[in-house]
Amino acid sequence: MTAAALHGCTAVTGTEVHQLVPYCGTRRRRVGLIPHNGWLPPEDVVEHLGLRVVTPVRAATDLLCTVRARDAIAVIDQMLALHPVDLREDFRAQVRRRLTERPDARGTKRGARILELATGRAESPPESWLLLEVDALGFSAPKSNWPIFAINGREIYRLDLAWPEFLIALEYNGYAVHLDRELEDARRAEDLRRRGWIVLTATADDFADSRELERQLREAFRVRGYQRPC
């Protein structure tokens, strides 16, 4: 996580700094400093902000296999977003290759799945978590931050997650962001419904218990004529 944070990925915060020390070196523990013995090939190390850190590709590969799934997809989404749109697939391909070459195969299968889910379009960690939850429930992958345009071509809305072929939208309602915006959100949802969309809303509670979210999604797809959207 330390290297990811230094590269600009702040989806997961913490106060501990992880440091890699050669096997012949001495691991000195200090408050907030977590030393690890290990070795890195030179191509996996870059100098950043005056510090020697692992490359984004190496950091992404390790995180995908070792941290909890929500943290992994949030960080990978941010790493993809740091790249220009036309270079994101190249970064994904590099990480994909490194996953197949990783000496320790533990976590690589899960990591590969998360890597393919990430889009680089999520605007907050909860949006990344919601995408992961939808996948875990067995639904087909939605589009992230799908734009809605007016007749004159002007973008008027951007949907957190959407299945545009079914006109189904899933929005994340974070308390802090949507505080005092209930009326505006309601008007937005009503306008989308007039345009033919089914609009569903998820909250932080759905990450603890997703049964109601699953029920609403299955009902939305049933209305569109699909019993099993996955």
Tab-separated table of C-alpha atoms in Angstrom:
chain	number	residue	atom	x	y	z
A	1	MET	CA	0.000	0.000	0.000
A	2	THR	CA	2.914	2.360	0.690
A	3	ALA	CA	4.113	2.325	-2.914
A	4	ALA	CA	0.571	2.734	-4.247
A	5	ALA	CA	0.054	5.779	-2.030
A	6	LEU	CA	3.340	7.321	-3.195
A	7	HIS	CA	2.205	6.834	-6.797
A	8	GLY	CA	-0.970	8.808	-6.053
A	9	CYS	CA	-3.495	6.104	-5.124
A	10	THR	CA	-5.273	7.185	-1.960
A	11	ALA	CA	-8.248	4.787	-2.011
A	12	VAL	CA	-6.840	2.965	1.001
A	13	THR	CA	-5.248	5.062	3.696
A	14	GLY	CA	-3.055	4.022	6.581
A	15	THR	CA	-0.313	5.264	8.845
A	16	GLU	CA	2.068	2.324	8.468
A	17	VAL	CA	5.007	2.408	6.059
A	18	HIS	CA	6.193	-0.908	4.604
A	19	GLN	CA	9.903	-1.161	3.823
A	20	LEU	CA	11.703	-3.936	1.946
A	21	VAL	CA	15.126	-4.818	3.378
A	22	PRO	CA	17.677	-7.197	1.769
A	23	TYR	CA	18.033	-10.584	3.437
A	24	CYS	CA	21.484	-9.575	4.641
A	25	GLY	CA	20.120	-6.374	6.143
A	26	THR	CA	18.829	-5.729	9.635
A	27	ARG	CA	15.103	-5.278	10.143
A	28	ARG	CA	14.682	-2.478	12.661
A	29	ARG	CA	11.126	-2.033	13.840
A	30	ARG	CA	9.945	1.434	14.669
A	31	VAL	CA	6.514	2.840	15.346
A	32	GLY	CA	4.674	2.973	12.016
A	33	LEU	CA	7.487	1.238	10.088
A	34	ILE	CA	6.958	-2.374	8.975
A	35	PRO	CA	10.168	-3.925	7.566
A	36	HIS	CA	10.153	-7.017	5.321
A	37	ASN	CA	13.090	-9.077	4.110
A	38	GLY	CA	13.095	-9.657	0.384
A	39	TRP	CA	14.619	-8.917	-3.016
A	40	LEU	CA	13.375	-7.039	-6.049
A	41	PRO	CA	14.715	-7.128	-9.608
A	42	PRO	CA	16.027	-3.713	-10.727
A	43	GLU	CA	13.241	-3.304	-13.304
A	44	ASP	CA	10.661	-3.355	-10.488
A	45	VAL	CA	12.158	-0.311	-8.753
A	46	VAL	CA	11.913	3.358	-9.669
A	47	GLU	CA	12.874	6.567	-7.921
A	48	HIS	CA	9.823	8.619	-7.018
A	49	LEU	CA	9.786	11.752	-4.901
A	50	GLY	CA	13.377	11.028	-3.966
A	51	LEU	CA	12.553	7.538	-2.702
A	52	ARG	CA	13.151	4.092	-4.151
A	53	VAL	CA	9.734	2.476	-4.572
A	54	VAL	CA	8.320	-0.414	-6.552
A	55	THR	CA	6.821	0.416	-9.940
A	56	PRO	CA	3.053	0.856	-10.343
A	57	VAL	CA	2.887	-2.444	-12.256
A	58	ARG	CA	4.643	-4.359	-9.465
A	59	ALA	CA	2.591	-2.623	-6.780
A	60	ALA	CA	-0.645	-3.417	-8.606
A	61	THR	CA	0.319	-7.067	-9.092
A	62	ASP	CA	1.156	-7.589	-5.419
A	63	LEU	CA	-1.904	-5.747	-4.113
A	64	LEU	CA	-4.288	-7.706	-6.326
A	65	CYS	CA	-3.075	-10.914	-4.688
A	66	THR	CA	-2.620	-9.886	-1.078
A	67	VAL	CA	-5.120	-7.278	0.145
A	68	ARG	CA	-8.874	-7.622	0.562
A	69	ALA	CA	-10.862	-7.469	-2.666
A	70	ARG	CA	-12.481	-4.080	-1.975
A	71	ASP	CA	-9.129	-2.431	-1.353
A	72	ALA	CA	-7.634	-4.080	-4.430
A	73	ILE	CA	-10.293	-2.932	-6.907
A	74	ALA	CA	-10.353	0.598	-5.463
A	75	VAL	CA	-6.583	0.954	-5.865
A	76	ILE	CA	-6.507	-0.635	-9.335
A	77	ASP	CA	-9.284	1.706	-10.475
A	78	GLN	CA	-7.168	4.638	-9.305
A	79	MET	CA	-4.031	3.276	-10.963
A	80	LEU	CA	-5.876	2.914	-14.264
A	81	ALA	CA	-7.297	6.418	-13.887
A	82	LEU	CA	-3.768	7.827	-13.520
A	83	HIS	CA	-3.054	6.700	-17.092
A	84	PRO	CA	-4.419	8.401	-20.212
A	85	VAL	CA	-7.432	6.509	-21.559
A	86	ASP	CA	-5.504	5.195	-24.563
A	87	LEU	CA	-2.790	3.715	-22.313
A	88	ARG	CA	-4.973	2.009	-19.714
A	89	GLU	CA	-5.254	-1.274	-21.572
A	90	ASP	CA	-1.481	-1.392	-21.952
A	91	PHE	CA	-1.106	-1.011	-18.174
A	92	ARG	CA	-3.745	-3.709	-17.618
A	93	ALA	CA	-1.909	-6.029	-20.016
A	94	GLN	CA	1.381	-5.523	-18.159
A	95	VAL	CA	-0.242	-6.364	-14.823
A	96	ARG	CA	-2.050	-9.343	-16.366
A	97	ARG	CA	1.262	-10.720	-17.609
A	98	ARG	CA	2.938	-10.210	-14.253
A	99	LEU	CA	0.129	-12.095	-12.531
A	100	THR	CA	0.770	-15.138	-14.723
A	101	GLU	CA	4.507	-14.934	-13.973
A	102	ARG	CA	4.184	-14.415	-10.219
A	103	PRO	CA	6.223	-17.096	-8.377
A	104	ASP	CA	3.659	-17.246	-5.586
A	105	ALA	CA	0.394	-18.237	-7.274
A	106	ARG	CA	-1.729	-17.581	-4.206
A	107	GLY	CA	-4.359	-14.953	-4.949
A	108	THR	CA	-3.535	-14.675	-8.646
A	109	LYS	CA	-6.855	-16.093	-9.854
A	110	ARG	CA	-8.841	-13.650	-7.723
A	111	GLY	CA	-6.465	-10.851	-8.671
A	112	ALA	CA	-6.945	-11.510	-12.374
A	113	ARG	CA	-10.722	-11.311	-11.958
A	114	ILE	CA	-10.512	-7.984	-10.119
A	115	LEU	CA	-8.094	-6.628	-12.725
A	116	GLU	CA	-10.571	-7.327	-15.519
A	117	LEU	CA	-13.440	-5.739	-13.568
A	118	ALA	CA	-11.638	-2.464	-12.889
A	119	THR	CA	-12.293	0.299	-15.411
A	120	GLY	CA	-10.440	3.375	-14.211
A	121	ARG	CA	-13.725	5.285	-14.460
A	122	ALA	CA	-14.898	5.033	-10.845
A	123	GLU	CA	-14.952	8.413	-9.136
A	124	SER	CA	-14.807	7.074	-5.571
A	125	PRO	CA	-13.848	3.849	-3.762
A	126	PRO	CA	-17.526	2.990	-3.005
A	127	GLU	CA	-18.247	2.998	-6.747
A	128	SER	CA	-15.447	0.461	-7.176
A	129	TRP	CA	-16.827	-1.613	-4.288
A	130	LEU	CA	-20.298	-1.527	-5.812
A	131	LEU	CA	-18.970	-2.873	-9.102
A	132	LEU	CA	-17.287	-5.685	-7.191
A	133	GLU	CA	-20.501	-6.446	-5.288
A	134	VAL	CA	-22.543	-6.592	-8.495
A	135	ASP	CA	-20.066	-9.074	-9.925
A	136	ALA	CA	-20.153	-11.176	-6.748
A	137	LEU	CA	-23.955	-11.340	-7.027
A	138	GLY	CA	-23.599	-12.890	-10.482
A	139	PHE	CA	-24.747	-10.031	-12.706
A	140	SER	CA	-23.088	-9.068	-15.963
A	141	ALA	CA	-20.557	-6.269	-15.739
A	142	PRO	CA	-22.176	-2.817	-15.978
A	143	LYS	CA	-20.664	0.294	-17.520
A	144	SER	CA	-19.043	2.685	-15.058
A	145	ASN	CA	-19.918	6.395	-15.116
A	146	TRP	CA	-22.155	6.053	-18.149
A	147	PRO	CA	-23.009	9.453	-19.708
A	148	ILE	CA	-26.567	10.519	-20.545
A	149	PHE	CA	-26.951	13.189	-23.217
A	150	ALA	CA	-29.683	15.679	-24.011
A	151	ILE	CA	-31.114	15.961	-27.521
A	152	ASN	CA	-28.622	18.739	-28.304
A	153	GLY	CA	-25.701	16.447	-27.435
A	154	ARG	CA	-24.933	18.044	-24.070
A	155	GLU	CA	-24.078	15.639	-21.272
A	156	ILE	CA	-26.641	16.043	-18.510
A	157	TYR	CA	-26.039	13.049	-16.236
A	158	ARG	CA	-23.367	10.490	-15.466
A	159	LEU	CA	-24.593	7.212	-13.991
A	160	ASP	CA	-22.401	5.404	-11.447
A	161	LEU	CA	-23.178	1.984	-12.956
A	162	ALA	CA	-25.436	1.236	-15.892
A	163	TRP	CA	-26.602	-1.500	-18.210
A	164	PRO	CA	-27.509	0.804	-21.130
A	165	GLU	CA	-28.820	-2.024	-23.281
A	166	PHE	CA	-31.475	-2.656	-20.601
A	167	LEU	CA	-31.853	0.972	-19.449
A	168	ILE	CA	-31.024	-0.035	-15.867
A	169	ALA	CA	-29.009	2.302	-13.651
A	170	LEU	CA	-27.483	1.661	-10.238
A	171	GLU	CA	-26.431	4.714	-8.252
A	172	TYR	CA	-24.414	4.809	-5.031
A	173	ASN	CA	-25.922	7.098	-2.407
A	174	GLY	CA	-23.115	8.030	-0.048
A	175	TYR	CA	-24.300	9.880	3.036
A	176	ALA	CA	-21.593	12.555	2.996
A	177	VAL	CA	-21.888	13.340	-0.708
A	178	HIS	CA	-25.678	13.310	-0.876
A	179	LEU	CA	-26.390	15.096	2.396
A	180	ASP	CA	-28.856	17.938	1.768
A	181	ARG	CA	-29.247	16.785	-1.862
A	182	GLU	CA	-32.301	14.565	-1.415
A	183	LEU	CA	-34.576	16.804	-3.515
A	184	GLU	CA	-32.009	17.167	-6.292
A	185	ASP	CA	-31.390	13.406	-6.339
A	186	ALA	CA	-35.125	12.701	-6.460
A	187	ARG	CA	-35.619	15.068	-9.402
A	188	ARG	CA	-32.694	13.498	-11.225
A	189	ALA	CA	-34.044	9.973	-10.690
A	190	GLU	CA	-37.528	11.011	-11.829
A	191	ASP	CA	-36.143	12.602	-14.992
A	192	LEU	CA	-34.206	9.416	-15.759
A	193	ARG	CA	-37.368	7.360	-15.278
A	194	ARG	CA	-39.192	9.603	-17.743
A	195	ARG	CA	-36.399	8.832	-20.185
A	196	GLY	CA	-37.123	5.121	-19.758
A	197	TRP	CA	-34.526	4.152	-17.169
A	198	ILE	CA	-35.052	1.932	-14.145
A	199	VAL	CA	-33.073	3.671	-11.399
A	200	LEU	CA	-31.881	1.707	-8.360
A	201	THR	CA	-29.969	3.110	-5.403
A	202	ALA	CA	-27.372	1.393	-3.224
A	203	THR	CA	-26.065	2.594	0.138
A	204	ALA	CA	-23.277	1.562	2.493
A	205	ASP	CA	-25.713	-0.858	4.149
A	206	ASP	CA	-25.760	-2.945	0.963
A	207	PHE	CA	-22.079	-3.768	1.422
A	208	ALA	CA	-22.918	-5.404	4.760
A	209	ASP	CA	-26.006	-7.242	3.473
A	210	SER	CA	-26.598	-7.265	-0.282
A	211	ARG	CA	-29.751	-9.415	-0.336
A	212	GLU	CA	-32.096	-6.483	-0.936
A	213	LEU	CA	-29.831	-5.087	-3.635
A	214	GLU	CA	-29.789	-8.478	-5.345
A	215	ARG	CA	-33.596	-8.690	-5.182
A	216	GLN	CA	-34.018	-5.245	-6.733
A	217	LEU	CA	-31.538	-5.983	-9.509
A	218	ARG	CA	-33.210	-9.288	-10.365
A	219	GLU	CA	-36.593	-7.596	-10.427
A	220	ALA	CA	-35.257	-4.843	-12.711
A	221	PHE	CA	-33.894	-7.382	-15.172
A	222	ARG	CA	-37.116	-9.397	-14.951
A	223	VAL	CA	-39.076	-6.272	-15.945
A	224	ARG	CA	-36.776	-5.973	-18.945
A	225	GLY	CA	-37.545	-9.577	-19.858
A	226	TYR	CA	-34.393	-11.268	-18.545
A	227	GLN	CA	-34.589	-13.795	-15.713
A	228	ARG	CA	-30.856	-14.458	-15.513
A	229	PRO	CA	-28.804	-11.402	-16.526
A	230	CYS	CA	-25.458	-12.954	-15.635
